[in-house]
PDB file of C-alpha atoms in Angstrom:
ATOM      1  CA  MET D   8      92.511  36.685  30.242  1.00 50.00           C
ATOM      2  CA  ASN D   9      95.791  36.211  32.038  1.00 51.00           C
ATOM      3  CA  SER D  10      95.593  33.446  34.686  1.00 50.00           C
ATOM      4  CA  ARG D  11      97.677  35.654  36.999  1.00 55.00           C
ATOM      5  CA  SER D  12      95.420  38.715  36.726  1.00 55.00           C
ATOM      6  CA  LYS D  13      94.328  40.653  39.808  1.00 59.00           C
ATOM      7  CA  HIS D  14      90.732  39.379  39.559  1.00 58.00           C
ATOM      8  CA  PRO D  15      90.741  35.833  38.185  1.00 63.00           C
ATOM      9  CA  GLY D  16      87.394  34.256  37.411  1.00 78.00           C
ATOM     10  CA  PRO D  17      86.090  31.144  39.175  1.00 78.00           C
ATOM     11  CA  LEU D  18      87.328  28.881  36.378  1.00 81.00           C
ATOM     12  CA  ASN D  19      90.833  30.332  36.531  1.00 83.00           C
ATOM     13  CA  LYS D  20      90.896  29.932  40.311  1.00 85.00           C
ATOM     14  CA  ARG D  21      89.861  26.292  39.957  1.00 84.00           C
ATOM     15  CA  LEU D  22      92.451  25.640  37.246  1.00 84.00           C
ATOM     16  CA  GLU D  23      95.173  27.209  39.373  1.00 85.00           C
ATOM     17  CA  ALA D  24      94.147  25.069  42.354  1.00 86.00           C
ATOM     18  CA  ILE D  25      94.255  21.920  40.208  1.00 84.00           C
ATOM     19  CA  ARG D  26      97.638  22.898  38.764  1.00 83.00           C
ATOM     20  CA  ASP D  27      99.062  23.536  42.236  1.00 83.00           C
ATOM     21  CA  HIS D  28      97.666  20.245  43.531  1.00 80.00           C
ATOM     22  CA  LEU D  29      99.182  18.302  40.625  1.00 77.00           C
ATOM     23  CA  ARG D  30     102.514  20.067  41.055  1.00 75.00           C
ATOM     24  CA  LYS D  31     102.617  19.079  44.747  1.00 76.00           C
ATOM     25  CA  TRP D  32     101.446  15.518  44.005  1.00 68.00           C
ATOM     26  CA  THR D  33     103.987  14.880  41.266  1.00 63.00           C
ATOM     27  CA  GLY D  34     106.668  16.594  43.334  1.00 64.00           C
ATOM     28  CA  ARG D  35     106.603  13.668  45.735  1.00 59.00           C
ATOM     29  CA  GLY D  36     108.525  11.664  43.195  1.00 55.00           C
ATOM     30  CA  GLU D  37     108.020   9.060  40.532  1.00 58.00           C
ATOM     31  CA  GLN D  38     108.228   6.226  43.045  1.00 60.00           C
ATOM     32  CA  SER D  39     105.070   7.470  44.750  1.00 70.00           C
ATOM     33  CA  VAL D  40     103.128   7.441  41.476  1.00 72.00           C
ATOM     34  CA  GLN D  41     104.335   3.910  40.730  1.00 74.00           C
ATOM     35  CA  HIS D  42     103.415   2.831  44.260  1.00 77.00           C
ATOM     36  CA  HIS D  43      99.869   4.137  43.882  1.00 77.00           C
ATOM     37  CA  PHE D  44      99.522   2.466  40.481  1.00 79.00           C
ATOM     38  CA  LEU D  45     100.698  -0.897  41.814  1.00 79.00           C
ATOM     39  CA  GLN D  46      98.512  -0.573  44.888  1.00 82.00           C
ATOM     40  CA  GLY D  47      95.474   0.061  42.672  1.00 84.00           C
ATOM     41  CA  ALA D  48      96.334  -2.839  40.386  1.00 85.00           C
ATOM     42  CA  ALA D  49      96.741  -5.191  43.350  1.00 85.00           C
ATOM     43  CA  TYR D  50      93.391  -4.038  44.735  1.00 84.00           C
ATOM     44  CA  LYS D  51      91.677  -4.747  41.401  1.00 84.00           C
ATOM     45  CA  LEU D  52      93.330  -8.161  41.086  1.00 84.00           C
ATOM     46  CA  GLY D  53      92.394  -9.023  44.649  1.00 88.00           C
ATOM     47  CA  SER D  54      88.768  -8.023  44.218  1.00 86.00           C
ATOM     48  CA  GLY D  55      88.600 -10.020  40.978  1.00 88.00           C
ATOM     49  CA  ALA D  56      90.024 -13.089  42.709  1.00 88.00           C
ATOM     50  CA  VAL D  57      87.472 -12.768  45.509  1.00 88.00           C
ATOM     51  CA  THR D  58      84.676 -12.473  42.952  1.00 88.00           C
ATOM     52  CA  LEU D  59      85.856 -15.636  41.200  1.00 89.00           C
ATOM     53  CA  LEU D  60      86.087 -17.453  44.511  1.00 89.00           C
ATOM     54  CA  ILE D  61      82.506 -16.439  45.422  1.00 89.00           C
ATOM     55  CA  LEU D  62      81.204 -17.482  42.005  1.00 91.00           C
ATOM     56  CA  TRP D  63      82.982 -20.840  42.287  1.00 90.00           C
ATOM     57  CA  TRP D  64      81.548 -21.346  45.781  1.00 90.00           C
ATOM     58  CA  GLU D  65      78.015 -20.509  44.625  1.00 90.00           C
ATOM     59  CA  THR D  66      78.155 -22.918  41.674  1.00 91.00           C
ATOM     60  CA  ARG D  67      79.420 -25.748  43.886  1.00 89.00           C
ATOM     61  CA  HIS D  68      76.725 -25.365  46.580  1.00 81.00           C
TER      62      HIS D  68
END
């Protein structure tokens, strides 16, 4: 079935919506993707550091 047919099925509609969303998201530029990646990595590192700090505090008291 052609994804551009007159009566696309629900799966084709969903795939087209995902494709359009990804096209718009990646169209913002590579810098945006790198920014989101670094922001996520910093969040993970920060939450890990807080966890270690809490564990250290609990073992000391």
